[in-house]
PDB file of C-alpha atoms in Angstrom:
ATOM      1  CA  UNK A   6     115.215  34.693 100.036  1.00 69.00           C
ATOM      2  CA  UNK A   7     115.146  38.419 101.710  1.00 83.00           C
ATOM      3  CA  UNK A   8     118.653  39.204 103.235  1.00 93.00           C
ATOM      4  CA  UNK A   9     118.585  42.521 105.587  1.00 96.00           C
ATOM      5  CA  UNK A  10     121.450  44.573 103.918  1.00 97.00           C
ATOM      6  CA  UNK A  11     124.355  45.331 106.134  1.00 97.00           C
ATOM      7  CA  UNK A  12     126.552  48.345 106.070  1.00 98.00           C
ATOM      8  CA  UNK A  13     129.677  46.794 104.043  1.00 98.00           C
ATOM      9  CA  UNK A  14     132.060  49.101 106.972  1.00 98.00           C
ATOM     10  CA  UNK A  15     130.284  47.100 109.538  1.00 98.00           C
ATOM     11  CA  UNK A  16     131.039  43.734 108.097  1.00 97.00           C
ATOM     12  CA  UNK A  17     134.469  44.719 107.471  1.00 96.00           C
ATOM     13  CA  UNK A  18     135.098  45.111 110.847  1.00 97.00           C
ATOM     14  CA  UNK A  19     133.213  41.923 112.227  1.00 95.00           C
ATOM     15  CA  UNK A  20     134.698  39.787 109.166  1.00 94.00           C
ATOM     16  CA  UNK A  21     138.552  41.560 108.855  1.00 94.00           C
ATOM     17  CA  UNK A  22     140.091  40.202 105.658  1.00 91.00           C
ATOM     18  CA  UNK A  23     138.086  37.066 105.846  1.00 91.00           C
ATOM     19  CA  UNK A  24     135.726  39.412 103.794  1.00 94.00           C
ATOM     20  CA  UNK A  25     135.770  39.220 100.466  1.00 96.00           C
ATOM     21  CA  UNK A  26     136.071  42.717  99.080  1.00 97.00           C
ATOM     22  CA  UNK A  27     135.719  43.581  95.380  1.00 97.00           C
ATOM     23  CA  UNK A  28     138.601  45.856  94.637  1.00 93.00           C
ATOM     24  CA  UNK A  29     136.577  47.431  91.154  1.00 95.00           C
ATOM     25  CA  UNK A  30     135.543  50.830  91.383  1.00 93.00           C
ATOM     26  CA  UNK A  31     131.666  50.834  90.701  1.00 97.00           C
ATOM     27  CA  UNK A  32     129.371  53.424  90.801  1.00 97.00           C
ATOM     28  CA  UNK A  33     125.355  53.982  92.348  1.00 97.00           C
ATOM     29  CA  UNK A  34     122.864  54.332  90.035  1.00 98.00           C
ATOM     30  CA  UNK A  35     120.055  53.082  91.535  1.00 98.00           C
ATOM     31  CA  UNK A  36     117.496  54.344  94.281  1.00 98.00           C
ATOM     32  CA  UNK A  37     117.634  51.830  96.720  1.00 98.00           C
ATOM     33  CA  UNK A  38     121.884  52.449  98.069  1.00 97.00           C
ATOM     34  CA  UNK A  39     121.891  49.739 100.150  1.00 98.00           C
ATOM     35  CA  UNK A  40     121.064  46.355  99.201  1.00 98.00           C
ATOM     36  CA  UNK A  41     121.956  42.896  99.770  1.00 98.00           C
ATOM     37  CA  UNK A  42     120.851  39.041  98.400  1.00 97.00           C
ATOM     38  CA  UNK A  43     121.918  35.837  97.544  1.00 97.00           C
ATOM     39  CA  UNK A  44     124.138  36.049  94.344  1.00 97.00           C
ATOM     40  CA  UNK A  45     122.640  34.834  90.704  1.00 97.00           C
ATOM     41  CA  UNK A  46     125.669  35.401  88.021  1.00 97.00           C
ATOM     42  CA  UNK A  47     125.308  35.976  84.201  1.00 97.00           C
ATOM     43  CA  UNK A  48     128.399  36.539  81.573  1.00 97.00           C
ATOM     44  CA  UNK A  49     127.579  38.683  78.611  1.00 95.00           C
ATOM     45  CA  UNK A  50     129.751  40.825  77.141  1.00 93.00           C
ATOM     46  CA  UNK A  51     128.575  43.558  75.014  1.00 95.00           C
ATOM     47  CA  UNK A  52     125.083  41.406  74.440  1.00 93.00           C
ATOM     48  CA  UNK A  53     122.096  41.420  76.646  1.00 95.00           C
ATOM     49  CA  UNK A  54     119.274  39.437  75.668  1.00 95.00           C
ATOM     50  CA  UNK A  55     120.314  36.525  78.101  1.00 95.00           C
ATOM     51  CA  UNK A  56     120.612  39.262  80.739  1.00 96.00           C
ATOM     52  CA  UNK A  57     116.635  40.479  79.990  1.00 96.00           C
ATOM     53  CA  UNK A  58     115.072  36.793  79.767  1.00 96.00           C
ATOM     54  CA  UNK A  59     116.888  36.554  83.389  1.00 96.00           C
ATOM     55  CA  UNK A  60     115.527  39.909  84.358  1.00 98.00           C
ATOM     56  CA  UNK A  61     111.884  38.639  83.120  1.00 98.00           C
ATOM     57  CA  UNK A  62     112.211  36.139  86.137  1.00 98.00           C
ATOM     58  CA  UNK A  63     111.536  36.442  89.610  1.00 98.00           C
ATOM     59  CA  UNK A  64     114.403  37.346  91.690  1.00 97.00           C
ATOM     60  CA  UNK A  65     112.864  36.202  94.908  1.00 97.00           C
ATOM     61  CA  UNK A  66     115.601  38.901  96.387  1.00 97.00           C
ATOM     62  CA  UNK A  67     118.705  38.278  94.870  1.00 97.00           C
ATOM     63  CA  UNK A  68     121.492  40.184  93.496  1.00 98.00           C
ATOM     64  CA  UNK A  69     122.446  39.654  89.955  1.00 98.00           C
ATOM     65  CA  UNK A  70     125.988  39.994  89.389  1.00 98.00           C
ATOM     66  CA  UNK A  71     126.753  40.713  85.137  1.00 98.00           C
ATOM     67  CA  UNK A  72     130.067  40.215  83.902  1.00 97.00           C
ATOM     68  CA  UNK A  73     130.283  42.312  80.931  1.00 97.00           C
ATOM     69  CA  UNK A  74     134.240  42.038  80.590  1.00 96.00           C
ATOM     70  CA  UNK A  75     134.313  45.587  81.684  1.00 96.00           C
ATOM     71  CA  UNK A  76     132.777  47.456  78.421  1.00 96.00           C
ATOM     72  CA  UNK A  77     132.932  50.777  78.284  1.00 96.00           C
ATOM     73  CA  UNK A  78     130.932  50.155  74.629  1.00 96.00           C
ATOM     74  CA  UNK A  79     127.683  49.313  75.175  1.00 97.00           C
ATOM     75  CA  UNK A  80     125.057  49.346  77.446  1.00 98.00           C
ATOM     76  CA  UNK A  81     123.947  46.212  79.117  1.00 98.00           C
ATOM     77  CA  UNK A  82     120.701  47.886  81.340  1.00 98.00           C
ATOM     78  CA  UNK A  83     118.520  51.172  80.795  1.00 98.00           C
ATOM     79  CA  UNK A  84     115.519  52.072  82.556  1.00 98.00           C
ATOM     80  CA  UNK A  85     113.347  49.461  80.854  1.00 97.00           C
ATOM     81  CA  UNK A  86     115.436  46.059  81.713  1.00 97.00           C
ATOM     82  CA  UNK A  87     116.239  47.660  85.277  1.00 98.00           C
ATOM     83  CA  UNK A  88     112.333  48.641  85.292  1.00 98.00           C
ATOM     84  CA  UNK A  89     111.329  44.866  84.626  1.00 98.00           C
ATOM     85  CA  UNK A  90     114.138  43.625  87.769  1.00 98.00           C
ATOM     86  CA  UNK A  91     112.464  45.853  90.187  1.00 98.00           C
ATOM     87  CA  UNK A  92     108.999  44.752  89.283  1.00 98.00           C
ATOM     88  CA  UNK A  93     110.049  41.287  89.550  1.00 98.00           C
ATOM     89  CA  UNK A  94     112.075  41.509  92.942  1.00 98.00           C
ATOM     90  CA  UNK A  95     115.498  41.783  92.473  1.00 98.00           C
ATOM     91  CA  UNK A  96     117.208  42.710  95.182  1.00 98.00           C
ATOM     92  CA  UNK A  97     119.852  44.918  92.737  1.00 98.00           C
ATOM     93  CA  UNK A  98     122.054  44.604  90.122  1.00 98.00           C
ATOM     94  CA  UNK A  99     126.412  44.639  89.893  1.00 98.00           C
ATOM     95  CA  UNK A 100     127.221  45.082  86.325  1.00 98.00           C
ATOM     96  CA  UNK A 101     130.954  44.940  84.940  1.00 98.00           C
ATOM     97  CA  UNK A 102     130.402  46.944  82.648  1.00 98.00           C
ATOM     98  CA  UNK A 103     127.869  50.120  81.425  1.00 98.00           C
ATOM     99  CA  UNK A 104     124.925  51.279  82.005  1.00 98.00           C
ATOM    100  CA  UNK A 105     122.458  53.739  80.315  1.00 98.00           C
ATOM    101  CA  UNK A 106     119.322  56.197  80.951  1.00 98.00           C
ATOM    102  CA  UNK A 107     121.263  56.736  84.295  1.00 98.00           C
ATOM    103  CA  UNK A 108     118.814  59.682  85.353  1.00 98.00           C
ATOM    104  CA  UNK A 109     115.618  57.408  85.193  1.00 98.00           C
ATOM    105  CA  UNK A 110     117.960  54.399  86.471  1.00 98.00           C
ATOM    106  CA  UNK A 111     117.847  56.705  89.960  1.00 98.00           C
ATOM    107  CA  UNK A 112     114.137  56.579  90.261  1.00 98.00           C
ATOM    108  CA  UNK A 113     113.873  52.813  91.063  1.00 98.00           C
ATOM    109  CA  UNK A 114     113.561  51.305  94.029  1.00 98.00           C
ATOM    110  CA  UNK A 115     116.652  48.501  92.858  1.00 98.00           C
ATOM    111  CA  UNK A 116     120.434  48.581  94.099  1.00 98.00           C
ATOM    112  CA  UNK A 117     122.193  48.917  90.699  1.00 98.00           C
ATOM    113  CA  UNK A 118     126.112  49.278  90.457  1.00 98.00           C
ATOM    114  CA  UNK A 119     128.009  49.553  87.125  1.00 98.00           C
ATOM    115  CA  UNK A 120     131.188  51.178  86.010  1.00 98.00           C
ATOM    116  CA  UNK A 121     129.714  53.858  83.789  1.00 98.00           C
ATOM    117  CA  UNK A 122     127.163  54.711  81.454  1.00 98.00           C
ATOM    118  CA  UNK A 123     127.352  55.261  77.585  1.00 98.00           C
ATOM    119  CA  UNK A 124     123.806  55.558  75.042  1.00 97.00           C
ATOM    120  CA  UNK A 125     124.998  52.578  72.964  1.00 96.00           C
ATOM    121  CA  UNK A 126     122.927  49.681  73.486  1.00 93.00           C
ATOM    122  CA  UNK A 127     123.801  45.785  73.637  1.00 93.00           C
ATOM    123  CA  UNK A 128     123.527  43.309  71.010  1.00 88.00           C
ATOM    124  CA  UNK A 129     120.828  41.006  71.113  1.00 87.00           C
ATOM    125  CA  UNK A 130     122.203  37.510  70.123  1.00 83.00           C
ATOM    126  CA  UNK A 131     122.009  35.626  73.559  1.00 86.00           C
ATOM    127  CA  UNK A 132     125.224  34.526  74.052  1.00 86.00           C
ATOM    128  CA  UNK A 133     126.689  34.175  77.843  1.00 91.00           C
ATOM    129  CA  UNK A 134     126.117  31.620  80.860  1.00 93.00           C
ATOM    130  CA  UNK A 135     123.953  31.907  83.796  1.00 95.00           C
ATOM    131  CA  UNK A 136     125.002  31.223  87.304  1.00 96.00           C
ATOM    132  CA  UNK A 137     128.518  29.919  86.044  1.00 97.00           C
ATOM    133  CA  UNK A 138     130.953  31.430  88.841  1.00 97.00           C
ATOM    134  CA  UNK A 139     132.506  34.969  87.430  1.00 97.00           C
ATOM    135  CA  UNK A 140     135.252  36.674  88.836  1.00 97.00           C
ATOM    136  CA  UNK A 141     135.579  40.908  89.413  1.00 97.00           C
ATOM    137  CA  UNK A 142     138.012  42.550  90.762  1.00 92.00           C
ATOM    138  CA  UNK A 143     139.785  39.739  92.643  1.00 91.00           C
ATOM    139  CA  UNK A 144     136.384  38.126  93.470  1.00 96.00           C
ATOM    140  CA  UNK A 145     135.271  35.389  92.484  1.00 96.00           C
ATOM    141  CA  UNK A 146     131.108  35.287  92.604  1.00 97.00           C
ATOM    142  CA  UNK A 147     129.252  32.086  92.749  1.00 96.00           C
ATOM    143  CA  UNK A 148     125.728  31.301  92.820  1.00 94.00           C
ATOM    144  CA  UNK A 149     124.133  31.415  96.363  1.00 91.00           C
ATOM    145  CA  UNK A 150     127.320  33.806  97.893  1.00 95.00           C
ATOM    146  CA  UNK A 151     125.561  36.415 100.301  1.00 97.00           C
ATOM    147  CA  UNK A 152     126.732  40.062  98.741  1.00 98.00           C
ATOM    148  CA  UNK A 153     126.340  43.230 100.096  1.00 98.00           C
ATOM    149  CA  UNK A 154     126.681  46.747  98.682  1.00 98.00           C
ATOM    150  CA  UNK A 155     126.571  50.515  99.420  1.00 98.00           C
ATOM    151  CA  UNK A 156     128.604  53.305  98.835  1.00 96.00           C
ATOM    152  CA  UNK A 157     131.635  52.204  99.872  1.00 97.00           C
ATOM    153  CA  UNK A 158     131.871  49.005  98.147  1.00 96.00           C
ATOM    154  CA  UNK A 159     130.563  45.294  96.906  1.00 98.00           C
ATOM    155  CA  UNK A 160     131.710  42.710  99.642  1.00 98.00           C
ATOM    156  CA  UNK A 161     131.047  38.491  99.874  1.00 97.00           C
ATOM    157  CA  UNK A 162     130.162  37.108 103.192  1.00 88.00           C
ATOM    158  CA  UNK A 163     132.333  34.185 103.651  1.00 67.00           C
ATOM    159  CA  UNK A 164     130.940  30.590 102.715  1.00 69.00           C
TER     160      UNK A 164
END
């Protein structure tokens, strides 16, 4: 399901506090700034394999919020997982955690937030959940919430 990204500002002001606003500090690496989609969770922390088998899936437009507990340690996307989410039409990516080959990350056409990079890559066991609600920075994200994000934030329409 396409959603037509909205300036999170502009829903601010037509939503007030009834907006869900996630208070973590994430930065762009992706191309595409602006983005928007229904909301598919996964919770993997420090491991991404579940987070690539997802990836290898179409996204039929939807945002994939990744609850990586916030690790600075490893890296849960590069430019090869990211790669395979814009090819299979994501809408973008909002990791909790870090992110690596940031430079090449920029080139793709994919909304990608994270809260830094580092080199290290992910282990590869599989653990986590999929579409299990996960909460970030007093948000809690659930499976088929409408999110928006751009530079000035990550917001939830209300239900």
């Amino acid at each position: 399901m396409s959603v037509t990204p909205v300036p999170t500002a502009d829903l601010y002001d037509e939503f007030g506090e009834t907006l869900a606003i996630c208070a973590t500090g994430f930065r762009q690496f992706g191309g595409r700034r602006l983005f928007a989609g229904p909301v598919r969770t996964v919770r993997c922390h420090e491991d991404n394999a579940l987070l690539r088998t997802l990836l290898h899936t179409p996204g039929e437009g939807a945002v994939l919020v990744v609850d990586g507990g916030g690790s600075p340690r490893t890296a849960l996307v590069g430019d090869l997982m990211a790669g395979a989410a814009e090819a299979n039409g994501w809408a973008g990516l909002i990791i909790n955690g870090s992110v690596r080959d940031s430079v090449a990350l920029g080139g793709l056409d994919l909304g990608i937030k994270a809260l830094g990079t580092v080199p290290r890559k992910s282990g590869k066991t599989g653990e986590g959940a999929v579409d299990e609600p996960v909460t970030i920075g007093d948000v809690t994200f659930r499976a088929g919430d409408t999110v928006h994000a751009d530079d000035d934030g990550v917001v939830v329409l209300p239900r």
